GROMACS .gro file of C-alpha atoms in nm:
model
  339
    1MET     CA    1  -3.265   9.474   4.329
    2SER     CA    2  -2.888   9.505   4.290
    3PRO     CA    3  -2.653   9.454   4.588
    4SER     CA    4  -2.449   9.746   4.714
    5SER     CA    5  -2.088   9.764   4.603
    6PHE     CA    6  -1.991   9.781   4.971
    7ASP     CA    7  -2.157   9.450   5.059
    8VAL     CA    8  -1.976   9.123   4.989
    9PRO     CA    9  -2.081   8.763   5.058
   10PRO     CA   10  -1.984   8.662   5.412
   11LEU     CA   11  -1.685   8.432   5.447
   12ARG     CA   12  -1.688   8.129   5.674
   13HIS     CA   13  -1.452   8.318   5.906
   14ASP     CA   14  -1.696   8.611   5.919
   15ASN     CA   15  -1.988   8.381   5.994
   16ALA     CA   16  -1.796   8.227   6.285
   17TYR     CA   17  -1.713   8.572   6.425
   18ARG     CA   18  -2.073   8.684   6.373
   19ARG     CA   19  -2.196   8.394   6.585
   20ILE     CA   20  -1.935   8.444   6.857
   21PHE     CA   21  -1.975   8.822   6.885
   22GLY     CA   22  -2.348   8.795   6.827
   23ASP     CA   23  -2.362   8.667   7.183
   24PRO     CA   24  -2.427   8.951   7.434
   25HIS     CA   25  -2.177   8.819   7.688
   26MET     CA   26  -1.892   8.802   7.433
   27MET     CA   27  -1.982   9.148   7.303
   28ALA     CA   28  -1.978   9.280   7.661
   29GLU     CA   29  -1.636   9.119   7.713
   30LEU     CA   30  -1.505   9.287   7.396
   31ILE     CA   31  -1.626   9.630   7.510
   32ARG     CA   32  -1.518   9.579   7.870
   33GLY     CA   33  -1.170   9.463   7.777
   34PHE     CA   34  -1.084   9.665   7.468
   35ALA     CA   35  -1.277   9.995   7.464
   36SER     CA   36  -1.151  10.290   7.666
   37PRO     CA   37  -1.324  10.336   8.006
   38GLU     CA   38  -1.354  10.705   7.915
   39ILE     CA   39  -1.583  10.602   7.628
   40THR     CA   40  -1.788  10.344   7.816
   41GLU     CA   41  -1.840  10.535   8.141
   42GLY     CA   42  -2.198  10.484   8.257
   43TRP     CA   43  -2.273  10.201   8.014
   44ASP     CA   44  -2.482   9.917   8.157
   45LEU     CA   45  -2.342   9.619   7.966
   46THR     CA   46  -2.612   9.390   8.110
   47THR     CA   47  -2.864   9.570   7.887
   48LEU     CA   48  -2.692   9.480   7.559
   49GLU     CA   49  -2.956   9.419   7.296
   50LYS     CA   50  -2.898   9.319   6.934
   51VAL     CA   51  -3.056   9.544   6.671
   52ASP     CA   52  -3.155   9.449   6.316
   53THR     CA   53  -2.907   9.570   6.055
   54GLN     CA   54  -3.120   9.518   5.745
   55TRP     CA   55  -3.160   9.871   5.611
   56THR     CA   56  -3.319  10.016   5.300
   57THR     CA   57  -3.150  10.316   5.140
   58LEU     CA   58  -3.334  10.609   4.981
   59GLY     CA   59  -3.285  10.430   4.649
   60ARG     CA   60  -3.451  10.121   4.802
   61ALA     CA   61  -3.133   9.913   4.788
   62GLN     CA   62  -3.085   9.670   5.074
   63ARG     CA   63  -2.780   9.714   5.300
   64ARG     CA   64  -2.657   9.510   5.593
   65SER     CA   65  -2.364   9.553   5.833
   66ASP     CA   66  -2.224   9.281   6.053
   67LEU     CA   67  -2.356   9.345   6.405
   68LEU     CA   68  -2.534   9.631   6.577
   69TRP     CA   69  -2.605   9.652   6.948
   70ARG     CA   70  -2.769   9.906   7.173
   71ILE     CA   71  -2.684   9.962   7.536
   72ARG     CA   72  -2.865  10.149   7.807
   73ARG     CA   73  -2.658  10.433   7.947
   74GLY     CA   74  -2.721  10.573   8.294
   75SER     CA   75  -3.038  10.542   8.498
   76GLY     CA   76  -3.220  10.856   8.390
   77GLY     CA   77  -3.419  10.699   8.108
   78TRP     CA   78  -3.380  10.511   7.783
   79VAL     CA   79  -3.076  10.680   7.641
   80PHE     CA   80  -2.911  10.429   7.411
   81VAL     CA   81  -2.557  10.396   7.293
   82TYR     CA   82  -2.537  10.212   6.962
   83VAL     CA   83  -2.226  10.004   6.901
   84LEU     CA   84  -2.171   9.915   6.539
   85LEU     CA   85  -1.937   9.618   6.502
   86GLU     CA   86  -1.786   9.556   6.159
   87LEU     CA   87  -1.587   9.233   6.127
   88GLN     CA   88  -1.289   9.247   5.894
   89SER     CA   89  -1.021   8.992   5.799
   90THR     CA   90  -0.858   9.181   5.507
   91GLN     CA   91  -0.707   9.527   5.459
   92ASP     CA   92  -0.957   9.776   5.314
   93ALA     CA   93  -0.852  10.136   5.252
   94ASN     CA   94  -1.220  10.230   5.209
   95MET     CA   95  -1.337  10.073   5.534
   96VAL     CA   96  -1.394  10.417   5.687
   97VAL     CA   97  -1.630  10.502   5.399
   98ARG     CA   98  -1.825  10.179   5.452
   99VAL     CA   99  -1.852  10.246   5.824
  100ASN     CA  100  -1.965  10.603   5.756
  101SER     CA  101  -2.244  10.474   5.531
  102TYR     CA  102  -2.358  10.225   5.799
  103VAL     CA  103  -2.366  10.498   6.064
  104ALA     CA  104  -2.577  10.719   5.836
  105LEU     CA  105  -2.819  10.433   5.760
  106CYS     CA  106  -2.845  10.350   6.130
  107LEU     CA  107  -2.933  10.710   6.217
  108GLN     CA  108  -3.186  10.725   5.934
  109SER     CA  109  -3.358  10.408   6.056
  110LEU     CA  110  -3.379  10.551   6.408
  111LEU     CA  111  -3.535  10.871   6.276
  112ASN     CA  112  -3.794  10.666   6.085
  113ALA     CA  113  -3.889  10.453   6.387
  114PRO     CA  114  -4.253  10.494   6.499
  115GLU     CA  115  -4.149  10.588   6.852
  116ALA     CA  116  -3.899  10.852   6.733
  117SER     CA  117  -3.965  11.214   6.826
  118PRO     CA  118  -3.819  11.504   6.624
  119THR     CA  119  -3.718  11.671   6.950
  120ASP     CA  120  -3.523  11.372   7.085
  121PRO     CA  121  -3.144  11.394   7.066
  122LEU     CA  122  -2.976  11.155   6.828
  123PRO     CA  123  -2.802  10.861   6.998
  124PHE     CA  124  -2.428  10.821   7.015
  125ILE     CA  125  -2.291  10.557   6.775
  126LEU     CA  126  -1.957  10.393   6.838
  127PRO     CA  127  -1.828  10.221   6.521
  128ILE     CA  128  -1.590   9.934   6.600
  129VAL     CA  129  -1.390   9.745   6.339
  130LEU     CA  130  -1.257   9.415   6.471
  131TYR     CA  131  -0.968   9.319   6.245
  132SER     CA  132  -0.832   8.964   6.245
  133GLY     CA  133  -0.606   8.962   5.938
  134THR     CA  134  -0.254   8.823   5.939
  135ARG     CA  135  -0.077   9.160   5.900
  136ARG     CA  136  -0.114   9.478   6.102
  137TRP     CA  137  -0.389   9.714   5.992
  138ARG     CA  138  -0.243  10.001   5.787
  139ALA     CA  139  -0.548  10.133   5.606
  140GLY     CA  140  -0.627  10.412   5.854
  141THR     CA  141  -0.925  10.471   6.081
  142SER     CA  142  -1.022  10.830   5.994
  143LEU     CA  143  -1.224  10.967   5.706
  144ARG     CA  144  -1.017  11.285   5.698
  145ALA     CA  145  -0.698  11.082   5.660
  146ARG     CA  146  -0.838  10.964   5.325
  147GLN     CA  147  -0.883  11.322   5.203
  148ARG     CA  148  -0.649  11.595   5.088
  149GLU     CA  149  -0.533  11.863   5.325
  150PHE     CA  150  -0.780  12.152   5.332
  151SER     CA  151  -0.793  12.486   5.506
  152LYS     CA  152  -0.928  12.495   5.861
  153THR     CA  153  -1.244  12.664   5.731
  154MET     CA  154  -1.311  12.387   5.479
  155ARG     CA  155  -1.242  12.117   5.737
  156ARG     CA  156  -1.533  12.251   5.941
  157TYR     CA  157  -1.767  12.125   5.671
  158SER     CA  158  -1.596  11.795   5.605
  159PRO     CA  159  -1.709  11.472   5.779
  160SER     CA  160  -1.470  11.367   6.052
  161LEU     CA  161  -1.582  11.012   6.127
  162GLU     CA  162  -1.329  10.784   6.293
  163PHE     CA  163  -1.385  10.425   6.400
  164LEU     CA  164  -1.241  10.235   6.694
  165LEU     CA  165  -0.999   9.976   6.554
  166ILE     CA  166  -0.934   9.657   6.749
  167ASP     CA  167  -0.643   9.496   6.565
  168GLU     CA  168  -0.572   9.149   6.698
  169ASN     CA  169  -0.214   9.175   6.570
  170VAL     CA  170  -0.113   9.450   6.814
  171LEU     CA  171  -0.280   9.325   7.131
  172GLU     CA  172  -0.004   9.275   7.387
  173PRO     CA  173   0.020   8.911   7.506
  174GLU     CA  174   0.097   9.022   7.863
  175ARG     CA  175  -0.216   9.236   7.875
  176LEU     CA  176  -0.432   8.960   7.727
  177SER     CA  177  -0.297   8.711   7.981
  178GLY     CA  178  -0.383   8.949   8.265
  179LEU     CA  179  -0.751   8.973   8.170
  180ALA     CA  180  -1.005   8.728   8.315
  181ASN     CA  181  -1.205   8.783   8.002
  182ALA     CA  182  -1.344   8.524   7.756
  183CYS     CA  183  -1.278   8.758   7.462
  184ALA     CA  184  -0.912   8.796   7.565
  185VAL     CA  185  -0.877   8.416   7.586
  186PHE     CA  186  -1.028   8.386   7.237
  187PHE     CA  187  -0.772   8.634   7.101
  188ARG     CA  188  -0.491   8.444   7.275
  189MET     CA  189  -0.606   8.122   7.107
  190LYS     CA  190  -0.587   8.296   6.767
  191ARG     CA  191  -0.224   8.401   6.829
  192LEU     CA  192  -0.078   8.090   6.990
  193GLU     CA  193   0.293   8.039   6.934
  194ASP     CA  194   0.294   7.712   7.127
  195PRO     CA  195   0.000   7.489   7.024
  196LEU     CA  196   0.038   7.291   7.348
  197ALA     CA  197  -0.112   7.594   7.526
  198LEU     CA  198  -0.438   7.541   7.339
  199VAL     CA  199  -0.550   7.284   7.597
  200THR     CA  200  -0.494   7.537   7.877
  201LEU     CA  201  -0.687   7.810   7.696
  202VAL     CA  202  -0.983   7.583   7.620
  203ASP     CA  203  -0.983   7.500   7.991
  204GLU     CA  204  -0.989   7.875   8.072
  205LEU     CA  205  -1.289   7.926   7.844
  206ASP     CA  206  -1.460   7.629   8.005
  207ARG     CA  207  -1.421   7.793   8.348
  208LEU     CA  208  -1.507   8.149   8.238
  209LEU     CA  209  -1.823   8.041   8.055
  210PRO     CA  210  -2.038   7.819   8.282
  211GLU     CA  211  -2.253   7.592   8.069
  212GLU     CA  212  -2.576   7.677   8.248
  213ARG     CA  213  -2.544   8.046   8.149
  214HIS     CA  214  -2.355   8.041   7.818
  215THR     CA  215  -2.479   7.739   7.622
  216GLY     CA  216  -2.509   7.924   7.290
  217LEU     CA  217  -2.169   8.093   7.313
  218ARG     CA  218  -1.996   7.769   7.412
  219LEU     CA  219  -2.153   7.595   7.111
  220ALA     CA  220  -2.038   7.877   6.879
  221LEU     CA  221  -1.681   7.849   7.012
  222VAL     CA  222  -1.679   7.469   6.974
  223ASP     CA  223  -1.803   7.500   6.615
  224TRP     CA  224  -1.531   7.760   6.547
  225LEU     CA  225  -1.268   7.520   6.684
  226TYR     CA  226  -1.393   7.231   6.470
  227ASP     CA  227  -1.474   7.421   6.150
  228ASP     CA  228  -1.209   7.693   6.144
  229TYR     CA  229  -0.925   7.677   6.394
  230LEU     CA  230  -0.840   7.303   6.396
  231PRO     CA  231  -0.865   7.249   6.016
  232SER     CA  232  -0.647   7.557   5.956
  233HIS     CA  233  -0.383   7.388   6.173
  234ARG     CA  234  -0.447   7.048   6.009
  235LEU     CA  235  -0.539   6.886   6.338
  236ASN     CA  236  -0.794   6.606   6.344
  237ILE     CA  237  -0.902   6.528   6.699
  238GLY     CA  238  -1.149   6.256   6.616
  239ASP     CA  239  -1.404   6.119   6.375
  240GLU     CA  240  -1.660   6.382   6.267
  241SER     CA  241  -1.936   6.141   6.373
  242LYS     CA  242  -1.802   6.170   6.732
  243ARG     CA  243  -1.799   6.547   6.723
  244THR     CA  244  -1.884   6.693   7.061
  245ALA     CA  245  -2.063   7.015   7.155
  246SER     CA  246  -1.886   7.037   7.490
  247LEU     CA  247  -1.583   7.255   7.560
  248SER     CA  248  -1.487   7.015   7.839
  249GLU     CA  249  -1.476   6.719   7.599
  250VAL     CA  250  -1.285   6.920   7.337
  251LYS     CA  251  -1.023   6.989   7.603
  252ILE     CA  252  -0.989   6.616   7.676
  253MET     CA  253  -0.968   6.528   7.308
  254LEU     CA  254  -0.698   6.791   7.256
  255ALA     CA  255  -0.500   6.663   7.554
  256GLU     CA  256  -0.510   6.315   7.402
  257GLY     CA  257  -0.418   6.446   7.055
  258THR     CA  258  -0.109   6.351   6.863
  259PRO     CA  259   0.215   6.498   7.007
  260ASP     CA  260   0.368   6.486   6.659
  261TRP     CA  261   0.115   6.744   6.540
  262PHE     CA  262   0.207   6.981   6.822
  263ALA     CA  263   0.578   6.953   6.741
  264HIS     CA  264   0.512   7.009   6.370
  265GLU     CA  265   0.293   7.314   6.434
  266ARG     CA  266   0.545   7.467   6.672
  267ASN     CA  267   0.825   7.440   6.415
  268LYS     CA  268   0.604   7.562   6.129
  269GLY     CA  269   0.485   7.859   6.335
  270ARG     CA  270   0.842   7.971   6.402
  271LEU     CA  271   0.930   7.956   6.031
  272GLU     CA  272   0.614   8.137   5.917
  273GLY     CA  273   0.660   8.405   6.182
  274ARG     CA  274   1.011   8.477   6.060
  275ASP     CA  275   0.892   8.488   5.696
  276GLU     CA  276   0.605   8.724   5.784
  277GLY     CA  277   0.839   8.955   5.973
  278ARG     CA  278   1.082   8.969   5.681
  279ILE     CA  279   0.804   9.054   5.433
  280GLU     CA  280   0.659   9.328   5.651
  281GLY     CA  281   1.003   9.474   5.721
  282ARG     CA  282   1.085   9.485   5.350
  283LEU     CA  283   0.759   9.665   5.266
  284GLU     CA  284   0.822   9.923   5.539
  285GLY     CA  285   1.172   9.981   5.401
  286GLU     CA  286   1.043  10.026   5.046
  287ALA     CA  287   0.781  10.275   5.170
  288ARG     CA  288   1.050  10.479   5.350
  289VAL     CA  289   1.266  10.493   5.037
  290LEU     CA  290   0.969  10.597   4.824
  291LYS     CA  291   0.880  10.872   5.073
  292ARG     CA  292   1.234  11.012   5.047
  293GLN     CA  293   1.205  11.013   4.668
  294LEU     CA  294   0.872  11.197   4.687
  295ALA     CA  295   1.018  11.455   4.927
  296ARG     CA  296   1.318  11.511   4.701
  297ARG     CA  297   1.097  11.549   4.392
  298PHE     CA  298   0.805  11.751   4.530
  299GLY     CA  299   0.942  11.917   4.845
  300PRO     CA  300   1.001  11.805   5.204
  301SER     CA  301   0.658  11.910   5.339
  302LEU     CA  302   0.451  11.615   5.221
  303PRO     CA  303   0.081  11.616   5.319
  304ALA     CA  304  -0.044  11.368   5.580
  305TRP     CA  305  -0.237  11.160   5.329
  306VAL     CA  306   0.091  11.051   5.165
  307ASP     CA  307   0.192  10.857   5.479
  308GLN     CA  308  -0.154  10.703   5.486
  309ARG     CA  309  -0.126  10.581   5.127
  310LEU     CA  310   0.224  10.443   5.169
  311GLN     CA  311   0.138  10.257   5.489
  312GLY     CA  312  -0.161  10.090   5.325
  313ALA     CA  313   0.023   9.993   5.004
  314ASP     CA  314   0.116   9.635   4.922
  315GLU     CA  315   0.416   9.524   4.719
  316VAL     CA  316   0.244   9.571   4.380
  317GLU     CA  317   0.123   9.922   4.469
  318LEU     CA  318   0.467  10.029   4.594
  319GLU     CA  319   0.626   9.916   4.268
  320ARG     CA  320   0.370  10.111   4.064
  321LEU     CA  321   0.422  10.423   4.275
  322ALA     CA  322   0.800  10.394   4.240
  323ASP     CA  323   0.759  10.391   3.860
  324ALA     CA  324   0.508  10.678   3.868
  325VAL     CA  325   0.734  10.910   4.070
  326LEU     CA  326   0.987  10.916   3.785
  327ASN     CA  327   0.759  11.087   3.531
  328ALA     CA  328   0.464  11.234   3.722
  329GLY     CA  329   0.430  11.611   3.706
  330SER     CA  330   0.280  11.648   4.052
  331LEU     CA  331   0.241  11.464   4.380
  332GLU     CA  332  -0.128  11.408   4.308
  333ALA     CA  333  -0.043  11.254   3.971
  334VAL     CA  334   0.178  10.992   4.141
  335PHE     CA  335  -0.120  10.867   4.338
  336ALA     CA  336  -0.386  10.941   4.077
  337GLU     CA  337  -0.447  10.583   3.970
  338GLN     CA  338  -0.456  10.457   4.328
  339ARG     CA  339  -0.684  10.740   4.439
   0.00000   0.00000   0.00000
């Protein structure tokens, strides 16, 4: 049995997120805080139930997505809303294709279920991509944005899947601070500019997640702090043999941590933030120049997919496109290799 080309081995980061958002309370906090109320109207988030994501395709290949939940909607019977959560830490221009394949496999598995009736309506599926990379997501969220422009008649027969993107890079700090929401606190921890605030945020999590009701989630967050967050900031808050499973004790250990580390991290964060901003600004400038060259060479009315490609391009891709525009005979030929 050969693995699908879409499926890759999970990273440690993905495993940590899978544990954290595999908890029904944290998933409910994500939906409650970051999905539009117009979408979630009538959802009973207390009925969140995790669904198996091990699927078999028609070719008998095994496929698995990150997390899949179902939620009871309304009180008139078992009408489920399926929320497909795909965790992503890197840019992927083909993410919308992956998500589309997962949605199709999910629907197929529901149709094959013993309790399924051919007269029952298909459930609604909300695909969510939670992106935690270091740069803003530029790869698009719509399947049609990855296609050429077609006539209105042809578009009727083209898939139009779009996923809900939650990009941690664009979440407004003021909004996150105003939410009494464990998921919002988690996102704030990821984006700290002042490491001294980490103690305060761990304290917030400790209060928002009472131990008697959220033992598993608290343990997942503590493990993430020890295994992912603290090592990435080169902070050692104690001998591994004294590792604690308590958020309250982690808070105390952080408060007693080395002040020198906090000062170092604050200075390093300022420098890295400036460097990241300069890199992103330069790429945006190069993309604008390249777009002007394309408009001058092939006409001012460039199709929408050109913007999509330029926004998702890294430095190497922009250089290749800039070379290609000099000799290519058509707009499509410029992007042929990339496409």
